[in-house]
PDB file of C-alpha atoms in Angstrom:
ATOM      1  CA  MET A   1      27.186 -20.481  -2.488  1.00 93.00           C
ATOM      2  CA  LYS A   2      24.207 -20.679  -0.291  1.00 96.00           C
ATOM      3  CA  ILE A   3      21.564 -17.969  -0.991  1.00 97.00           C
ATOM      4  CA  LEU A   4      19.271 -17.586   2.043  1.00 97.00           C
ATOM      5  CA  LYS A   5      16.680 -15.181   0.638  1.00 97.00           C
ATOM      6  CA  ILE A   6      16.116 -11.968  -1.379  1.00 97.00           C
ATOM      7  CA  ASP A   7      17.338  -9.466   1.132  1.00 97.00           C
ATOM      8  CA  HIS A   8      15.937  -6.365  -0.490  1.00 97.00           C
ATOM      9  CA  LEU A   9      15.029  -4.599  -3.681  1.00 98.00           C
ATOM     10  CA  GLY A  10      16.882  -1.256  -4.140  1.00 98.00           C
ATOM     11  CA  ILE A  11      14.936   1.676  -5.640  1.00 98.00           C
ATOM     12  CA  ALA A  12      16.598   4.966  -6.452  1.00 98.00           C
ATOM     13  CA  VAL A  13      14.542   8.069  -5.720  1.00 97.00           C
ATOM     14  CA  ASN A  14      15.004  11.795  -6.250  1.00 96.00           C
ATOM     15  CA  SER A  15      13.351  12.682  -2.967  1.00 95.00           C
ATOM     16  CA  MET A  16      13.039  10.429   0.076  1.00 95.00           C
ATOM     17  CA  GLU A  17       9.824  12.161   1.191  1.00 93.00           C
ATOM     18  CA  GLU A  18       8.157  11.692  -2.288  1.00 93.00           C
ATOM     19  CA  GLY A  19       9.590   8.198  -2.711  1.00 93.00           C
ATOM     20  CA  SER A  20       8.302   7.122   0.667  1.00 95.00           C
ATOM     21  CA  LYS A  21       4.732   8.244   0.091  1.00 95.00           C
ATOM     22  CA  PHE A  22       3.886   5.408  -2.298  1.00 95.00           C
ATOM     23  CA  TRP A  23       5.385   2.711   0.000  1.00 96.00           C
ATOM     24  CA  THR A  24       3.668   4.025   3.145  1.00 97.00           C
ATOM     25  CA  ASP A  25       0.455   5.669   1.917  1.00 97.00           C
ATOM     26  CA  VAL A  26      -0.493   3.263  -0.874  1.00 96.00           C
ATOM     27  CA  MET A  27       1.193  -0.041   0.032  1.00 96.00           C
ATOM     28  CA  GLY A  28       0.842   0.421   3.799  1.00 97.00           C
ATOM     29  CA  LEU A  29       4.446  -0.347   4.656  1.00 97.00           C
ATOM     30  CA  LYS A  30       6.154   1.026   7.744  1.00 97.00           C
ATOM     31  CA  LEU A  31       9.509   2.750   7.629  1.00 96.00           C
ATOM     32  CA  HIS A  32      11.972   0.672   9.654  1.00 94.00           C
ATOM     33  CA  GLY A  33      14.722   3.249   9.611  1.00 92.00           C
ATOM     34  CA  SER A  34      17.136   5.282   7.540  1.00 95.00           C
ATOM     35  CA  GLU A  35      20.848   5.573   7.363  1.00 95.00           C
ATOM     36  CA  THR A  36      23.493   7.545   5.497  1.00 96.00           C
ATOM     37  CA  VAL A  37      26.425   5.534   4.126  1.00 94.00           C
ATOM     38  CA  GLU A  38      29.093   8.147   3.492  1.00 93.00           C
ATOM     39  CA  GLU A  39      31.350   5.695   1.601  1.00 91.00           C
ATOM     40  CA  GLN A  40      28.619   5.030  -0.912  1.00 92.00           C
ATOM     41  CA  LYS A  41      27.304   8.659  -1.074  1.00 96.00           C
ATOM     42  CA  VAL A  42      23.810   7.465  -0.293  1.00 96.00           C
ATOM     43  CA  THR A  43      21.075   7.681   2.262  1.00 97.00           C
ATOM     44  CA  THR A  44      18.878   4.571   2.589  1.00 97.00           C
ATOM     45  CA  ALA A  45      15.393   3.941   4.026  1.00 97.00           C
ATOM     46  CA  PHE A  46      14.162   0.409   4.646  1.00 97.00           C
ATOM     47  CA  PHE A  47      10.560  -0.813   4.480  1.00 98.00           C
ATOM     48  CA  PRO A  48      10.125  -4.407   5.683  1.00 97.00           C
ATOM     49  CA  VAL A  49       8.017  -6.754   3.643  1.00 97.00           C
ATOM     50  CA  GLY A  50       7.862 -10.214   5.404  1.00 96.00           C
ATOM     51  CA  GLU A  51      11.507 -11.386   5.582  1.00 95.00           C
ATOM     52  CA  SER A  52      12.671  -8.979   2.881  1.00 97.00           C
ATOM     53  CA  GLU A  53      12.754  -5.202   2.455  1.00 97.00           C
ATOM     54  CA  VAL A  54      12.241  -2.449  -0.037  1.00 98.00           C
ATOM     55  CA  GLU A  55      15.249  -0.072   0.149  1.00 97.00           C
ATOM     56  CA  LEU A  56      14.944   3.479  -1.034  1.00 98.00           C
ATOM     57  CA  LEU A  57      18.116   5.189  -2.049  1.00 97.00           C
ATOM     58  CA  ILE A  58      18.852   8.863  -2.440  1.00 97.00           C
ATOM     59  CA  SER A  59      22.224  10.270  -3.436  1.00 97.00           C
ATOM     60  CA  THR A  60      24.065  12.573  -1.003  1.00 97.00           C
ATOM     61  CA  SER A  61      26.384  13.739  -3.776  1.00 97.00           C
ATOM     62  CA  PRO A  62      25.970  14.705  -7.459  1.00 96.00           C
ATOM     63  CA  ASP A  63      28.802  12.217  -8.303  1.00 96.00           C
ATOM     64  CA  GLY A  64      27.351   9.269  -6.302  1.00 96.00           C
ATOM     65  CA  PRO A  65      26.282   6.055  -7.944  1.00 95.00           C
ATOM     66  CA  ILE A  66      22.544   6.757  -7.260  1.00 97.00           C
ATOM     67  CA  ALA A  67      22.793  10.226  -8.856  1.00 97.00           C
ATOM     68  CA  LYS A  68      24.539   8.633 -11.898  1.00 96.00           C
ATOM     69  CA  PHE A  69      21.899   6.053 -12.117  1.00 96.00           C
ATOM     70  CA  ILE A  70      19.093   8.699 -12.042  1.00 97.00           C
ATOM     71  CA  GLU A  71      20.849  10.816 -14.657  1.00 96.00           C
ATOM     72  CA  LYS A  72      21.180   7.717 -16.944  1.00 94.00           C
ATOM     73  CA  ASN A  73      17.501   7.136 -16.354  1.00 93.00           C
ATOM     74  CA  GLY A  74      16.446  10.465 -17.747  1.00 95.00           C
ATOM     75  CA  GLY A  75      16.233  12.046 -14.337  1.00 94.00           C
ATOM     76  CA  LYS A  76      13.862   9.502 -12.914  1.00 94.00           C
ATOM     77  CA  GLY A  77      14.386   7.058 -10.150  1.00 94.00           C
ATOM     78  CA  GLY A  78      13.442   3.430 -10.474  1.00 96.00           C
ATOM     79  CA  PHE A  79      14.555  -0.198  -9.742  1.00 97.00           C
ATOM     80  CA  GLN A  80      18.272   0.004  -9.179  1.00 97.00           C
ATOM     81  CA  HIS A  81      19.343  -3.484  -7.793  1.00 97.00           C
ATOM     82  CA  VAL A  82      18.343  -6.674  -6.184  1.00 98.00           C
ATOM     83  CA  ALA A  83      20.179  -8.017  -3.108  1.00 98.00           C
ATOM     84  CA  PHE A  84      20.472 -11.634  -2.046  1.00 98.00           C
ATOM     85  CA  GLN A  85      21.483 -12.514   1.425  1.00 98.00           C
ATOM     86  CA  VAL A  86      24.108 -15.270   1.427  1.00 98.00           C
ATOM     87  CA  GLU A  87      25.406 -17.475   4.288  1.00 97.00           C
ATOM     88  CA  ASN A  88      29.089 -16.597   3.685  1.00 97.00           C
ATOM     89  CA  ILE A  89      29.953 -13.680   1.504  1.00 98.00           C
ATOM     90  CA  GLU A  90      33.719 -14.414   1.154  1.00 97.00           C
ATOM     91  CA  GLU A  91      32.925 -17.955  -0.043  1.00 97.00           C
ATOM     92  CA  ALA A  92      30.278 -16.613  -2.405  1.00 98.00           C
ATOM     93  CA  LEU A  93      32.719 -14.148  -3.941  1.00 98.00           C
ATOM     94  CA  ALA A  94      35.373 -16.889  -4.291  1.00 97.00           C
ATOM     95  CA  GLU A  95      32.836 -19.130  -6.050  1.00 98.00           C
ATOM     96  CA  LEU A  96      31.697 -16.306  -8.324  1.00 98.00           C
ATOM     97  CA  GLN A  97      35.239 -15.485  -9.261  1.00 97.00           C
ATOM     98  CA  GLU A  98      36.044 -19.173 -10.021  1.00 97.00           C
ATOM     99  CA  LYS A  99      32.944 -19.128 -12.355  1.00 97.00           C
ATOM    100  CA  GLY A 100      34.372 -16.039 -14.135  1.00 96.00           C
ATOM    101  CA  VAL A 101      31.592 -13.643 -13.000  1.00 97.00           C
ATOM    102  CA  ALA A 102      32.596  -9.972 -13.389  1.00 97.00           C
ATOM    103  CA  LEU A 103      32.546  -8.366  -9.929  1.00 97.00           C
ATOM    104  CA  ILE A 104      32.437  -4.714  -8.944  1.00 97.00           C
ATOM    105  CA  ASP A 105      33.633  -5.735  -5.504  1.00 96.00           C
ATOM    106  CA  LYS A 106      36.162  -8.604  -5.203  1.00 95.00           C
ATOM    107  CA  THR A 107      36.146  -8.181  -1.444  1.00 96.00           C
ATOM    108  CA  PRO A 108      33.212  -7.245   0.792  1.00 97.00           C
ATOM    109  CA  ARG A 109      32.643  -3.715   2.026  1.00 95.00           C
ATOM    110  CA  ILE A 110      30.380  -2.486   4.788  1.00 94.00           C
ATOM    111  CA  GLY A 111      26.921  -1.248   3.776  1.00 92.00           C
ATOM    112  CA  ALA A 112      23.770  -0.066   5.538  1.00 91.00           C
ATOM    113  CA  GLY A 113      23.069  -1.676   8.889  1.00 88.00           C
ATOM    114  CA  GLY A 114      26.773  -2.871   9.050  1.00 91.00           C
ATOM    115  CA  CYS A 115      26.113  -5.724   6.554  1.00 94.00           C
ATOM    116  CA  LYS A 116      29.001  -7.051   4.496  1.00 97.00           C
ATOM    117  CA  ILE A 117      28.094  -6.314   0.830  1.00 97.00           C
ATOM    118  CA  ALA A 118      29.503  -6.848  -2.629  1.00 98.00           C
ATOM    119  CA  PHE A 119      28.126  -5.995  -6.142  1.00 97.00           C
ATOM    120  CA  LEU A 120      28.252  -8.116  -9.239  1.00 98.00           C
ATOM    121  CA  HIS A 121      28.726  -6.295 -12.508  1.00 97.00           C
ATOM    122  CA  PRO A 122      25.513  -5.899 -14.568  1.00 96.00           C
ATOM    123  CA  LYS A 123      27.366  -7.144 -17.687  1.00 95.00           C
ATOM    124  CA  ALA A 124      27.618 -10.576 -15.973  1.00 95.00           C
ATOM    125  CA  THR A 125      23.953 -10.729 -14.833  1.00 96.00           C
ATOM    126  CA  GLY A 126      21.952  -9.916 -17.959  1.00 94.00           C
ATOM    127  CA  GLY A 127      21.935  -6.157 -17.171  1.00 94.00           C
ATOM    128  CA  ILE A 128      20.736  -6.252 -13.503  1.00 95.00           C
ATOM    129  CA  LEU A 129      22.898  -4.862 -10.730  1.00 97.00           C
ATOM    130  CA  VAL A 130      23.059  -7.674  -8.195  1.00 98.00           C
ATOM    131  CA  GLU A 131      24.241  -7.306  -4.627  1.00 98.00           C
ATOM    132  CA  ILE A 132      25.099 -10.090  -2.235  1.00 98.00           C
ATOM    133  CA  SER A 133      25.058  -9.398   1.480  1.00 97.00           C
ATOM    134  CA  GLN A 134      25.817 -11.081   4.756  1.00 98.00           C
ATOM    135  CA  ARG A 135      24.252  -9.959   7.982  1.00 91.00           C
ATOM    136  CA  GLY A 136      25.850 -10.286  11.301  1.00 79.00           C
TER     137      GLY A 136
END
């Protein structure tokens, strides 16, 4: 598996407006765009930082994964996942399966920006939700 870079850091927020204030007003980052991904019950907003991004995530449904994360976190948002861009996501998933890594997604799905994405189970990563993605 060839990891190209940290693609983004995913941060769950209760309010996109409130969540964005820190990243724009304090850190000086510019919003690159936002998108709703119906399948994942989430709206995302991306703030580029060099070759990587900060991704804010807000749930579009009370039963969505971000809503569940916030509920488990005492009603607060916070760091939700780290995403690594890989050269070939299908090969990466096959290699991870061969190594016995527990996967949430055994095949890629389409995420924000049309990227192919897949998640590794936190029980296999020391408690961190890890996403792998392939752009293009």
